[in-house]
Amino acid sequence: MHDATPRFGFRLLAQDGAARTGEITTPRGVIRTPAFMPVGTAATVKALYPEQVKAAGADIVLANTYHLMLRPGPERIARLGGLHSFMRWEGPILTDSGGFQVMSLGKLRTLSEDGVKFQSHLDGSVHMLSPERAVEIQCLLGSDIQMQLDECLELPAEKAEMKRAMELSLRWAERSRTAFERMSAPGQALFAIVQGGVDPELRRQSAEALVAMDFPGYAVGGLAVGEGHEVMVRTLQGVVPFLPADKPHYLMGVGTPLDLIESVRRGIDMFDCVLPTRNGRHGLAYTWGGRVNLKNACHAEDLSPLDALSTCPAARDYSRAYLHHLVKSGELLGSMLLSWANIAFYQELMAAMRAAIADKRFDAWAEETKRKLAAAPDA
Amino acid sequence: MHDATPRFGFRLLAQDGAARTGEITTPRGVIRTPAFMPVGTAATVKALYPEQVKAAGADIVLANTYHLMLRPGPERIARLGGLHSFMRWEGPILTDSGGFQVMSLGKLRTLSEDGVKFQSHLDGSVHMLSPERAVEIQCLLGSDIQMQLDECLELPAEKAEMKRAMELSLRWAERSRTAFERMSAPGQALFAIVQGGVDPELRRQSAEALVAMDFPGYAVGGLAVGEGHEVMVRTLQGVVPFLPADKPHYLMGVGTPLDLIESVRRGIDMFDCVLPTRNGRHGLAYTWGGRVNLKNACHAEDLSPLDALSTCPAARDYSRAYLHHLVKSGELLGSMLLSWANIAFYQELMAAMRAAIADKRFDAWAEETKRKLAAAPDA
């Protein structure tokens, strides 16, 4: 699985405006960009077999440091041979730093210069997450792309507060890098996270300071937290120009198909989001004809599949009538099929974007696709 | 899928003591007996894709008339092309009559000579299930093997009550047959159900009366309702000799691996039970080494699979440590993998019984297998 000289790298294959297509190389395989990373929170992309994730076209999955540090624990995963063999995913894995989930799920959080102390949402046990421990955990998991610990604010927030959090995240970036240099294995990469809320000046300062530290990849964090599509896109437009063109740009926790299209148009290369699997479990399907709410009675006698042209069996082989029945009956197979179909659709969407960029027709493709996606919302 | 002269038939291939192996032929394919039918209550074997059920070795699945009559409704399934294409199962399907679930799930039941009036457990709507309507529903579903409506008593019950219910079930058998002759398609079969509780004399009377009506198959109903393994086996021992040797014998709603072995030993050919899927969803795995409770901490760092020799990927390719993690985390993949592994194990068990009978070594095989299965209960 590892070649003789494991290395992390990124090369651009084509550009169309600010939109880019390229390849991230890792010791565990190539990631075609723009890439969508299915989220495997607790070492499983919910309701999918790893073979299905791969066959759907995903080159990389994401796993959550917060969840895995609490259960089953990073030391245990290391003893078991690392996260890849544990979850039977041989391709690259990106892990977040745990910071975002500590803020959204952890109890009794105490933030200090050193890190965040918090109580587990599972059993109340007390844990400390510092920049160094976040890197240590990710190294124990053995993830190929790791993220620095950062402080994630809820928006809206005061500018002074955004500035304080952004500057703390910069100091944590430096500490993360030092720890990573000490602990990481060849071929692993640590990405920095640009913070600064929705303030263009703070975002610029964050980006410039991180670029000066020379990371192999840059994420835009702190978005998709309630600010809305327009503000998110405007913030991206302000920050991406300050990121190095020859490094991957990763927009964390995003998003809807529309979010992905508009973010790729502004130079983003990587995404992760729970939407396709979470919405799949709730009866919503993403298709080229728009989002389909299978709970709606209009599907009860519809023999057509979600997408007769899909290569995904879940989208191609099962009638909407049957999916409607499974969803209404709360059957696990409904969650399984819709999660599968949605992960496959998201991968089809990324493949179509990569092709459109390579063909220098991204804007035309985007306008046509947005029209199609808006055609029958929740049909 | 249908040959020119669709026909239902049964032939014995070998016998060893009272244990038999044979083949049921239907227009939709052959059912190797002894056969275990995975339960697809609401037109889905819970947490499995139909392809997995087939690949595990199941020749036939069971679906529940009660659930399907309430949701999505038999007329709707008929309009959609029948149950087989609805649930993407091309092989034979057996449907029960709905009587058992009306008694266990329906509300405000009123039993009369005509049938059972009840309220849906889903929405309180009022429904009537008569012998004729039960056949009509099963014909609308298009099931290959149908069951007569019978009255299922909870045990223990007074003998007079068991006698009354048994005699009512006989009259309903006659009415079911008349309705079936009018409504069924070529190649479909209607099975009778022997009742009589745990009373040998009532069981004999029921069997003899039903045999006189000449059905293509005979079920033993009203067992596995709390009477215990020993009483169940003794009851079987008393009733099977009164069933025609040249017709399939179906023990409804049974059971554990031990139940299956002892029932096959007494001449049973067909089984259905929710145990492998229900227990799979609750973290229990069936293996040749006994039942394994994946919740137990002893599995937390066990890299061995459930069964390295299984042909089922769920049993062969995933570590117990990972299964333990999935179960403890309440992840859907845990339910998916354990349901799949259990259905595969049940099919392996049936295949082993068929081979042991063909080789005239059933008793020796049974003793050895029972020792193995008892070796490490809930390891």
PDB file of C-alpha atoms in Angstrom, chain A residues 41-52 67-68 71-72 75-76 79-81 85-88 281 297 300-303 313-314 317-319 321-322 324-326 328-333 335-337 340, chain B residues 41-52 67-68 71-72 75-76 79-81 85-88 281 297 300-303 313-314 317-319 321-322 324-326 328-333 335-337 340:
ATOM      1  CA  THR A  41     -17.694  10.151  12.142  1.00  0.00           C
ATOM      2  CA  ALA A  42     -17.217   7.084  14.320  1.00  0.00           C
ATOM      3  CA  ALA A  43     -15.045   5.132  11.854  1.00  0.00           C
ATOM      4  CA  THR A  44     -18.022   4.292   9.624  1.00  0.00           C
ATOM      5  CA  VAL A  45     -19.724   6.244   6.877  1.00  0.00           C
ATOM      6  CA  LYS A  46     -23.155   5.747   8.358  1.00  0.00           C
ATOM      7  CA  ALA A  47     -25.247   2.963   6.762  1.00  0.00           C
ATOM      8  CA  LEU A  48     -22.684   2.202   4.041  1.00  0.00           C
ATOM      9  CA  TYR A  49     -20.208  -0.629   3.599  1.00  0.00           C
ATOM     10  CA  PRO A  50     -16.698   0.659   2.863  1.00  0.00           C
ATOM     11  CA  GLU A  51     -16.821  -1.074  -0.523  1.00  0.00           C
ATOM     12  CA  GLN A  52     -19.868   1.009  -1.456  1.00  0.00           C
ATOM     13  CA  HIS A  67     -15.695  10.908  18.499  1.00  0.00           C
ATOM     14  CA  LEU A  68     -12.812   8.481  18.129  1.00  0.00           C
ATOM     15  CA  ARG A  71     -14.764   5.845  21.770  1.00  0.00           C
ATOM     16  CA  PRO A  72     -12.972   3.512  21.182  1.00  0.00           C
ATOM     17  CA  GLU A  75      -4.518   4.332  21.829  1.00  0.00           C
ATOM     18  CA  ARG A  76      -6.848   1.382  21.316  1.00  0.00           C
ATOM     19  CA  ARG A  79      -2.993  -1.081  19.200  1.00  0.00           C
ATOM     20  CA  LEU A  80      -5.460  -2.558  16.697  1.00  0.00           C
ATOM     21  CA  GLY A  81      -3.291  -1.450  13.779  1.00  0.00           C
ATOM     22  CA  SER A  85      -7.545  -1.420   8.929  1.00  0.00           C
ATOM     23  CA  PHE A  86      -9.964  -0.876  11.837  1.00  0.00           C
ATOM     24  CA  MET A  87     -12.637   0.540   9.512  1.00  0.00           C
ATOM     25  CA  ARG A  88     -11.520  -1.365   6.416  1.00  0.00           C
ATOM     26  CA  ARG A 281     -31.378   8.694   6.913  1.00  0.00           C
ATOM     27  CA  ALA A 297     -47.218  10.838  -0.849  1.00  0.00           C
ATOM     28  CA  ALA A 300     -46.300   6.151  -3.216  1.00  0.00           C
ATOM     29  CA  GLU A 301     -47.051   4.608  -6.618  1.00  0.00           C
ATOM     30  CA  ASP A 302     -44.121   5.925  -8.631  1.00  0.00           C
ATOM     31  CA  LEU A 303     -42.326   2.998 -10.231  1.00  0.00           C
ATOM     32  CA  PRO A 313     -27.776   0.418  -7.657  1.00  0.00           C
ATOM     33  CA  ALA A 314     -29.602   2.304  -4.901  1.00  0.00           C
ATOM     34  CA  ASP A 317     -32.689  -0.272  -9.287  1.00  0.00           C
ATOM     35  CA  TYR A 318     -35.240   0.564  -6.584  1.00  0.00           C
ATOM     36  CA  SER A 319     -38.563   2.281  -7.287  1.00  0.00           C
ATOM     37  CA  ALA A 321     -42.639   3.700  -4.452  1.00  0.00           C
ATOM     38  CA  TYR A 322     -40.535   1.158  -2.585  1.00  0.00           C
ATOM     39  CA  HIS A 324     -41.324   5.764  -0.012  1.00  0.00           C
ATOM     40  CA  HIS A 325     -42.616   2.631   1.702  1.00  0.00           C
ATOM     41  CA  LEU A 326     -39.271   1.951   3.413  1.00  0.00           C
ATOM     42  CA  LYS A 328     -42.564   5.651   5.890  1.00  0.00           C
ATOM     43  CA  SER A 329     -42.040   2.307   7.636  1.00  0.00           C
ATOM     44  CA  GLY A 330     -38.793   3.410   9.282  1.00  0.00           C
ATOM     45  CA  GLU A 331     -36.973   0.462   7.708  1.00  0.00           C
ATOM     46  CA  LEU A 332     -33.170   0.412   7.905  1.00  0.00           C
ATOM     47  CA  LEU A 333     -33.007  -0.446   4.210  1.00  0.00           C
ATOM     48  CA  SER A 335     -31.573   4.685   5.313  1.00  0.00           C
ATOM     49  CA  MET A 336     -29.112   2.348   3.632  1.00  0.00           C
ATOM     50  CA  LEU A 337     -30.378   2.965   0.102  1.00  0.00           C
ATOM     51  CA  TRP A 340     -25.816   5.171  -0.649  1.00  0.00           C
TER      52      TRP A 340
ATOM     53  CA  THR B  41     -41.832  -8.381   7.573  1.00  0.00           C
ATOM     54  CA  ALA B  42     -42.516  -5.129   5.740  1.00  0.00           C
ATOM     55  CA  ALA B  43     -41.200  -6.271   2.351  1.00  0.00           C
ATOM     56  CA  THR B  44     -37.566  -6.024   3.461  1.00  0.00           C
ATOM     57  CA  VAL B  45     -35.344  -8.446   5.339  1.00  0.00           C
ATOM     58  CA  LYS B  46     -34.277  -5.840   7.863  1.00  0.00           C
ATOM     59  CA  ALA B  47     -30.867  -4.237   7.213  1.00  0.00           C
ATOM     60  CA  LEU B  48     -30.042  -6.490   4.231  1.00  0.00           C
ATOM     61  CA  TYR B  49     -30.036  -5.839   0.499  1.00  0.00           C
ATOM     62  CA  PRO B  50     -31.988  -8.515  -1.388  1.00  0.00           C
ATOM     63  CA  GLU B  51     -28.783  -9.512  -3.192  1.00  0.00           C
ATOM     64  CA  GLN B  52     -27.176 -10.323   0.172  1.00  0.00           C
ATOM     65  CA  HIS B  67     -47.893  -5.508   8.056  1.00  0.00           C
ATOM     66  CA  LEU B  68     -48.314  -5.258   4.304  1.00  0.00           C
ATOM     67  CA  ARG B  71     -48.820  -0.421   4.840  1.00  0.00           C
ATOM     68  CA  PRO B  72     -48.527   0.032   1.900  1.00  0.00           C
ATOM     69  CA  GLU B  75     -54.112  -3.306  -3.588  1.00  0.00           C
ATOM     70  CA  ARG B  76     -51.275  -0.793  -3.903  1.00  0.00           C
ATOM     71  CA  ARG B  79     -50.981  -2.033  -8.790  1.00  0.00           C
ATOM     72  CA  LEU B  80     -47.192  -1.732  -8.506  1.00  0.00           C
ATOM     73  CA  GLY B  81     -46.736  -5.198 -10.027  1.00  0.00           C
ATOM     74  CA  SER B  85     -40.801  -6.723  -8.021  1.00  0.00           C
ATOM     75  CA  PHE B  86     -41.767  -4.275  -5.230  1.00  0.00           C
ATOM     76  CA  MET B  87     -39.104  -5.671  -2.909  1.00  0.00           C
ATOM     77  CA  ARG B  88     -36.731  -6.861  -5.668  1.00  0.00           C
ATOM     78  CA  ARG B 281     -29.692  -5.576  15.438  1.00  0.00           C
ATOM     79  CA  ALA B 297     -15.834  -5.911  26.574  1.00  0.00           C
ATOM     80  CA  ALA B 300     -12.855  -4.702  22.348  1.00  0.00           C
ATOM     81  CA  GLU B 301      -9.365  -5.581  21.124  1.00  0.00           C
ATOM     82  CA  ASP B 302     -10.053  -8.883  19.388  1.00  0.00           C
ATOM     83  CA  LEU B 303      -8.791  -8.672  15.824  1.00  0.00           C
ATOM     84  CA  PRO B 313     -17.940 -10.919   4.132  1.00  0.00           C
ATOM     85  CA  ALA B 314     -19.637  -9.683   7.307  1.00  0.00           C
ATOM     86  CA  ASP B 317     -13.699  -9.621   6.890  1.00  0.00           C
ATOM     87  CA  TYR B 318     -14.534  -7.447   9.916  1.00  0.00           C
ATOM     88  CA  SER B 319     -12.784  -7.765  13.275  1.00  0.00           C
ATOM     89  CA  ALA B 321     -13.082  -5.292  17.821  1.00  0.00           C
ATOM     90  CA  TYR B 322     -14.676  -3.211  15.062  1.00  0.00           C
ATOM     91  CA  HIS B 324     -17.871  -4.288  19.199  1.00  0.00           C
ATOM     92  CA  HIS B 325     -17.181  -0.611  18.506  1.00  0.00           C
ATOM     93  CA  LEU B 326     -20.062  -0.354  16.019  1.00  0.00           C
ATOM     94  CA  LYS B 328     -21.417   0.074  21.380  1.00  0.00           C
ATOM     95  CA  SER B 329     -21.719   3.208  19.240  1.00  0.00           C
ATOM     96  CA  GLY B 330     -25.173   2.307  17.960  1.00  0.00           C
ATOM     97  CA  GLU B 331     -23.940   2.520  14.371  1.00  0.00           C
ATOM     98  CA  LEU B 332     -26.216   1.217  11.594  1.00  0.00           C
ATOM     99  CA  LEU B 333     -23.293  -0.674  10.084  1.00  0.00           C
ATOM    100  CA  SER B 335     -26.876  -3.889  12.604  1.00  0.00           C
ATOM    101  CA  MET B 336     -26.153  -4.379   8.922  1.00  0.00           C
ATOM    102  CA  LEU B 337     -23.102  -6.576   9.445  1.00  0.00           C
ATOM    103  CA  TRP B 340     -26.000 -10.265   7.368  1.00  0.00           C
TER     104      TRP B 340
END
